[in-house]
Structures are given as structure tokens and as C-alpha cells.
Amino acid sequence: MNERQGLITMKGNPFTLIGNVPKIGELAPDFEVINNELQPVKLSSFKGKVCIISSVPSLDTPVCNMQTRRFNKEAVSLSSDTLILTISMDLPFAQVRWCGSSGVDKVITLSDYKNAEFGINYGILIKELRLLARAVYIVDKEGILRFEHLVKEIANEPGYDEILKAVNQLK
């Protein structure tokens, strides 16, 4: 399995990312994750929609909380054919609890806890922690990867303006 070191840090400490790195302009790698009803869901099941995939280490941390709430807020201004998927290693039970207590109802939370298939297929599984790195991807209606943003310092939020500009260019 591919390993890449030094691409991300947490409070300055480097971590190793494992998995394959997808290429912009190519078919986005499919993956299977678990939804809040404990059912498997594949990225390919969202074909025909633009998907913003927001990867976070854990919803129960301050920056992941802010990131997911921000995307939930931004969702109202996006077209009806755009979905926001937030993927973490949190168990679906924790995701349901967090969404309920946070009032998040426009973002689809999905869990990669079972096989880390998303993390491995996108090269963002943190080897030392078995958590996902903070990253954002945009997949167009045909399933082509159009945008990728890996956040170098896990304690930082992603560049929302850049992400929203990229998704709006797909219209």
C-alpha cells in the first residue's frame, strides 16, 4: 500500500497517509461506506449529482464540528443537484447523535469505520491514528473527480471560498 509522509501535520507533528491518490479529471474511485441506518452506500449511487465530499477526522472535535456546520449552512445556497457528504471514522450512532445535537440536517454523514475503503481509495487514511485526514473533493454528475483540497494542518479548516467557487463552476 502506498505511504506518503509529511503531507499533513497535527499541531506541527507529521503523519503518514496511506492509500492511493486519485487524479483530477479521471473517474473518482468508488468506495463503500456506512450510512446512518447502518446500510452500505457507494459513491456511485450518487451519480447524476454533484458531490462535495468533506472528509474529517471526527465530528466530535472542534474543527470538524465547525467544518460540517459550515457546509450545512452553505448547502442552502447550492443547487438541488448538489450533495454534501461528510465522511469520518465515527460510528454511525455517533454521527446521528452529533447531527441531532448540532442541528445539522442538510449534510449526509457517512462512516468509513468498517473497511476504511474511502480513506484508502483517496490516500487519506492516517496510518498512525486510523482516522481520515481533513480533505475536500468535488465529484461531478458523471462521477469525474474535479477538485481536491488536502488540508496540511489538521487543526485548520479548509478553504471554503475556493471549494464553493469550484463547485459553482460545474453548473
mmCIF file of N, CA, C and O in Angstrom, residues 22-74:
data_model
loop_
_atom_site.group_PDB
_atom_site.id
_atom_site.type_symbol
_atom_site.label_atom_id
_atom_site.label_comp_id
_atom_site.label_asym_id
_atom_site.label_seq_id
_atom_site.Cartn_x
_atom_site.Cartn_y
_atom_site.Cartn_z
ATOM 1 N N PRO A 22 -6.174 9.632 -6.041
ATOM 2 C CA PRO A 22 -6.908 9.745 -7.305
ATOM 3 C C PRO A 22 -6.420 10.950 -8.107
ATOM 4 O O PRO A 22 -5.841 11.879 -7.554
ATOM 5 N N LYS A 23 -6.698 10.922 -9.396
ATOM 6 C CA LYS A 23 -6.260 12.005 -10.283
ATOM 7 C C LYS A 23 -7.452 12.863 -10.706
ATOM 8 O O LYS A 23 -8.503 12.345 -11.083
ATOM 9 N N ILE A 24 -7.243 14.164 -10.646
ATOM 10 C CA ILE A 24 -8.249 15.108 -11.116
ATOM 11 C C ILE A 24 -8.503 14.846 -12.603
ATOM 12 O O ILE A 24 -7.570 14.628 -13.370
ATOM 13 N N GLY A 25 -9.748 14.866 -13.007
ATOM 14 C CA GLY A 25 -10.116 14.661 -14.402
ATOM 15 C C GLY A 25 -10.391 13.211 -14.754
ATOM 16 O O GLY A 25 -10.829 12.919 -15.859
ATOM 17 N N GLU A 26 -10.157 12.314 -13.799
ATOM 18 C CA GLU A 26 -10.440 10.895 -14.022
ATOM 19 C C GLU A 26 -11.663 10.488 -13.205
ATOM 20 O O GLU A 26 -12.107 11.214 -12.311
ATOM 21 N N LEU A 27 -12.176 9.308 -13.517
ATOM 22 C CA LEU A 27 -13.302 8.777 -12.767
ATOM 23 C C LEU A 27 -12.923 8.690 -11.287
ATOM 24 O O LEU A 27 -11.867 8.155 -10.936
ATOM 25 N N ALA A 28 -13.757 9.257 -10.442
ATOM 26 C CA ALA A 28 -13.493 9.223 -8.997
ATOM 27 C C ALA A 28 -13.558 7.775 -8.521
ATOM 28 O O ALA A 28 -14.484 7.043 -8.892
ATOM 29 N N PRO A 29 -12.582 7.344 -7.724
ATOM 30 C CA PRO A 29 -12.632 5.970 -7.222
ATOM 31 C C PRO A 29 -13.912 5.730 -6.417
ATOM 32 O O PRO A 29 -14.292 6.546 -5.586
ATOM 33 N N ASP A 30 -14.561 4.621 -6.698
ATOM 34 C CA ASP A 30 -15.757 4.276 -5.937
ATOM 35 C C ASP A 30 -15.328 3.770 -4.567
ATOM 36 O O ASP A 30 -14.177 3.370 -4.358
ATOM 37 N N PHE A 31 -16.215 3.799 -3.636
ATOM 38 C CA PHE A 31 -15.949 3.296 -2.294
ATOM 39 C C PHE A 31 -17.280 2.966 -1.647
ATOM 40 O O PHE A 31 -18.322 3.443 -2.080
ATOM 41 N N GLU A 32 -17.209 2.130 -0.620
ATOM 42 C CA GLU A 32 -18.406 1.788 0.142
ATOM 43 C C GLU A 32 -18.208 2.251 1.572
ATOM 44 O O GLU A 32 -17.186 1.959 2.194
ATOM 45 N N VAL A 33 -19.183 2.987 2.072
ATOM 46 C CA VAL A 33 -19.207 3.459 3.454
ATOM 47 C C VAL A 33 -20.547 3.062 4.058
ATOM 48 O O VAL A 33 -21.395 2.496 3.374
ATOM 49 N N ILE A 34 -20.740 3.391 5.318
ATOM 50 C CA ILE A 34 -21.967 3.010 6.021
ATOM 51 C C ILE A 34 -22.773 4.274 6.346
ATOM 52 O O ILE A 34 -22.229 5.243 6.862
ATOM 53 N N ASN A 35 -24.077 4.233 6.035
ATOM 54 C CA ASN A 35 -24.917 5.396 6.324
ATOM 55 C C ASN A 35 -25.458 5.330 7.756
ATOM 56 O O ASN A 35 -25.158 4.390 8.514
ATOM 57 N N ASN A 36 -26.284 6.289 8.116
ATOM 58 C CA ASN A 36 -26.803 6.371 9.488
ATOM 59 C C ASN A 36 -27.789 5.267 9.832
ATOM 60 O O ASN A 36 -28.107 5.058 10.997
ATOM 61 N N GLU A 37 -28.276 4.544 8.818
ATOM 62 C CA GLU A 37 -29.177 3.412 9.042
ATOM 63 C C GLU A 37 -28.405 2.090 9.023
ATOM 64 O O GLU A 37 -28.999 1.027 8.910
ATOM 65 N N LEU A 38 -27.070 2.183 9.088
ATOM 66 C CA LEU A 38 -26.156 1.032 9.097
ATOM 67 C C LEU A 38 -26.176 0.246 7.789
ATOM 68 O O LEU A 38 -25.844 -0.931 7.757
ATOM 69 N N GLN A 39 -26.558 0.926 6.701
ATOM 70 C CA GLN A 39 -26.589 0.302 5.383
ATOM 71 C C GLN A 39 -25.381 0.745 4.560
ATOM 72 O O GLN A 39 -24.945 1.894 4.658
ATOM 73 N N PRO A 40 -24.846 -0.156 3.736
ATOM 74 C CA PRO A 40 -23.734 0.236 2.869
ATOM 75 C C PRO A 40 -24.203 1.189 1.769
ATOM 76 O O PRO A 40 -25.306 1.039 1.240
ATOM 77 N N VAL A 41 -23.360 2.170 1.473
ATOM 78 C CA VAL A 41 -23.638 3.156 0.437
ATOM 79 C C VAL A 41 -22.369 3.330 -0.388
ATOM 80 O O VAL A 41 -21.281 3.418 0.169
ATOM 81 N N LYS A 42 -22.527 3.374 -1.705
ATOM 82 C CA LYS A 42 -21.380 3.592 -2.590
ATOM 83 C C LYS A 42 -21.446 4.999 -3.178
ATOM 84 O O LYS A 42 -22.541 5.529 -3.395
ATOM 85 N N LEU A 43 -20.284 5.553 -3.464
ATOM 86 C CA LEU A 43 -20.245 6.841 -4.142
ATOM 87 C C LEU A 43 -21.016 6.765 -5.450
ATOM 88 O O LEU A 43 -21.755 7.691 -5.800
ATOM 89 N N SER A 44 -20.890 5.679 -6.178
ATOM 90 C CA SER A 44 -21.555 5.526 -7.476
ATOM 91 C C SER A 44 -23.079 5.640 -7.373
ATOM 92 O O SER A 44 -23.744 5.948 -8.357
ATOM 93 N N SER A 45 -23.648 5.438 -6.185
ATOM 94 C CA SER A 45 -25.099 5.566 -6.024
ATOM 95 C C SER A 45 -25.551 7.029 -6.113
ATOM 96 O O SER A 45 -26.741 7.297 -6.243
ATOM 97 N N PHE A 46 -24.609 7.971 -6.069
ATOM 98 C CA PHE A 46 -24.939 9.392 -6.154
ATOM 99 C C PHE A 46 -24.701 9.955 -7.562
ATOM 100 O O PHE A 46 -24.750 11.169 -7.752
ATOM 101 N N LYS A 47 -24.434 9.069 -8.534
ATOM 102 C CA LYS A 47 -24.199 9.527 -9.899
ATOM 103 C C LYS A 47 -25.403 10.337 -10.377
ATOM 104 O O LYS A 47 -26.546 10.010 -10.066
ATOM 105 N N GLY A 48 -25.129 11.407 -11.098
ATOM 106 C CA GLY A 48 -26.187 12.316 -11.524
ATOM 107 C C GLY A 48 -26.298 13.529 -10.621
ATOM 108 O O GLY A 48 -27.034 14.467 -10.914
ATOM 109 N N LYS A 49 -25.559 13.512 -9.522
ATOM 110 C CA LYS A 49 -25.487 14.634 -8.587
ATOM 111 C C LYS A 49 -24.040 15.102 -8.502
ATOM 112 O O LYS A 49 -23.110 14.316 -8.665
ATOM 113 N N VAL A 50 -23.852 16.374 -8.245
ATOM 114 C CA VAL A 50 -22.531 16.882 -7.910
ATOM 115 C C VAL A 50 -22.334 16.588 -6.425
ATOM 116 O O VAL A 50 -23.217 16.892 -5.615
ATOM 117 N N CYS A 51 -21.217 15.975 -6.073
ATOM 118 C CA CYS A 51 -20.957 15.632 -4.671
ATOM 119 C C CYS A 51 -19.742 16.387 -4.151
ATOM 120 O O CYS A 51 -18.654 16.300 -4.721
ATOM 121 N N ILE A 52 -19.957 17.110 -3.072
ATOM 122 C CA ILE A 52 -18.863 17.677 -2.306
ATOM 123 C C ILE A 52 -18.602 16.661 -1.204
ATOM 124 O O ILE A 52 -19.486 16.374 -0.398
ATOM 125 N N ILE A 53 -17.410 16.075 -1.204
ATOM 126 C CA ILE A 53 -17.060 15.090 -0.184
ATOM 127 C C ILE A 53 -16.136 15.772 0.816
ATOM 128 O O ILE A 53 -15.023 16.160 0.487
ATOM 129 N N SER A 54 -16.629 15.916 2.016
ATOM 130 C CA SER A 54 -15.888 16.561 3.096
ATOM 131 C C SER A 54 -15.403 15.473 4.053
ATOM 132 O O SER A 54 -16.202 14.819 4.717
ATOM 133 N N SER A 55 -14.100 15.285 4.096
ATOM 134 C CA SER A 55 -13.502 14.268 4.961
ATOM 135 C C SER A 55 -13.011 14.927 6.239
ATOM 136 O O SER A 55 -12.299 15.935 6.191
ATOM 137 N N VAL A 56 -13.400 14.356 7.380
ATOM 138 C CA VAL A 56 -12.993 14.897 8.675
ATOM 139 C C VAL A 56 -12.528 13.760 9.590
ATOM 140 O O VAL A 56 -13.017 12.638 9.480
ATOM 141 N N PRO A 57 -11.588 14.045 10.496
ATOM 142 C CA PRO A 57 -11.147 13.008 11.434
ATOM 143 C C PRO A 57 -12.268 12.536 12.369
ATOM 144 O O PRO A 57 -12.507 11.341 12.497
ATOM 145 N N SER A 58 -12.981 13.468 13.025
ATOM 146 C CA SER A 58 -14.070 13.102 13.926
ATOM 147 C C SER A 58 -14.986 14.297 14.154
ATOM 148 O O SER A 58 -14.511 15.387 14.487
ATOM 149 N N LEU A 59 -16.283 14.077 14.020
ATOM 150 C CA LEU A 59 -17.249 15.148 14.225
ATOM 151 C C LEU A 59 -17.205 15.712 15.642
ATOM 152 O O LEU A 59 -17.612 16.848 15.873
ATOM 153 N N ASP A 60 -16.714 14.928 16.586
ATOM 154 C CA ASP A 60 -16.679 15.354 17.979
ATOM 155 C C ASP A 60 -15.443 16.172 18.331
ATOM 156 O O ASP A 60 -15.059 16.254 19.497
ATOM 157 N N THR A 61 -14.813 16.774 17.333
ATOM 158 C CA THR A 61 -13.677 17.665 17.586
ATOM 159 C C THR A 61 -14.046 19.060 17.075
ATOM 160 O O THR A 61 -14.871 19.192 16.167
ATOM 161 N N PRO A 62 -13.459 20.106 17.649
ATOM 162 C CA PRO A 62 -13.892 21.467 17.319
ATOM 163 C C PRO A 62 -13.826 21.839 15.834
ATOM 164 O O PRO A 62 -14.785 22.406 15.298
ATOM 165 N N VAL A 63 -12.739 21.547 15.148
ATOM 166 C CA VAL A 63 -12.602 21.967 13.751
ATOM 167 C C VAL A 63 -13.532 21.160 12.847
ATOM 168 O O VAL A 63 -14.156 21.712 11.939
ATOM 169 N N CYS A 64 -13.672 19.872 13.091
ATOM 170 C CA CYS A 64 -14.588 19.044 12.299
ATOM 171 C C CYS A 64 -16.024 19.511 12.510
ATOM 172 O O CYS A 64 -16.820 19.545 11.562
ATOM 173 N N ASN A 65 -16.342 19.880 13.729
ATOM 174 C CA ASN A 65 -17.649 20.427 14.071
ATOM 175 C C ASN A 65 -17.903 21.688 13.255
ATOM 176 O O ASN A 65 -18.937 21.816 12.592
ATOM 177 N N MET A 66 -16.931 22.626 13.269
ATOM 178 C CA MET A 66 -17.093 23.885 12.528
ATOM 179 C C MET A 66 -17.208 23.635 11.028
ATOM 180 O O MET A 66 -18.038 24.246 10.352
ATOM 181 N N GLN A 67 -16.381 22.728 10.499
ATOM 182 C CA GLN A 67 -16.378 22.437 9.072
ATOM 183 C C GLN A 67 -17.727 21.879 8.626
ATOM 184 O O GLN A 67 -18.302 22.318 7.630
ATOM 185 N N THR A 68 -18.249 20.934 9.377
ATOM 186 C CA THR A 68 -19.505 20.298 8.993
ATOM 187 C C THR A 68 -20.681 21.254 9.151
ATOM 188 O O THR A 68 -21.575 21.298 8.301
ATOM 189 N N ARG A 69 -20.673 22.056 10.202
ATOM 190 C CA ARG A 69 -21.719 23.070 10.367
ATOM 191 C C ARG A 69 -21.666 24.097 9.234
ATOM 192 O O ARG A 69 -22.705 24.529 8.728
ATOM 193 N N ARG A 70 -20.456 24.475 8.830
ATOM 194 C CA ARG A 70 -20.311 25.456 7.742
ATOM 195 C C ARG A 70 -20.874 24.888 6.442
ATOM 196 O O ARG A 70 -21.608 25.572 5.720
ATOM 197 N N PHE A 71 -20.545 23.632 6.131
ATOM 198 C CA PHE A 71 -21.086 23.031 4.912
ATOM 199 C C PHE A 71 -22.604 22.883 4.999
ATOM 200 O O PHE A 71 -23.302 23.044 3.995
ATOM 201 N N ASN A 72 -23.128 22.593 6.175
ATOM 202 C CA ASN A 72 -24.578 22.503 6.351
ATOM 203 C C ASN A 72 -25.224 23.859 6.046
ATOM 204 O O ASN A 72 -26.253 23.934 5.377
ATOM 205 N N LYS A 73 -24.592 24.927 6.495
ATOM 206 C CA LYS A 73 -25.080 26.282 6.233
ATOM 207 C C LYS A 73 -24.989 26.617 4.745
ATOM 208 O O LYS A 73 -25.917 27.190 4.171
ATOM 209 N N GLU A 74 -23.878 26.268 4.103
ATOM 210 C CA GLU A 74 -23.676 26.567 2.685
ATOM 211 C C GLU A 74 -24.620 25.757 1.789
ATOM 212 O O GLU A 74 -24.925 26.173 0.669
#
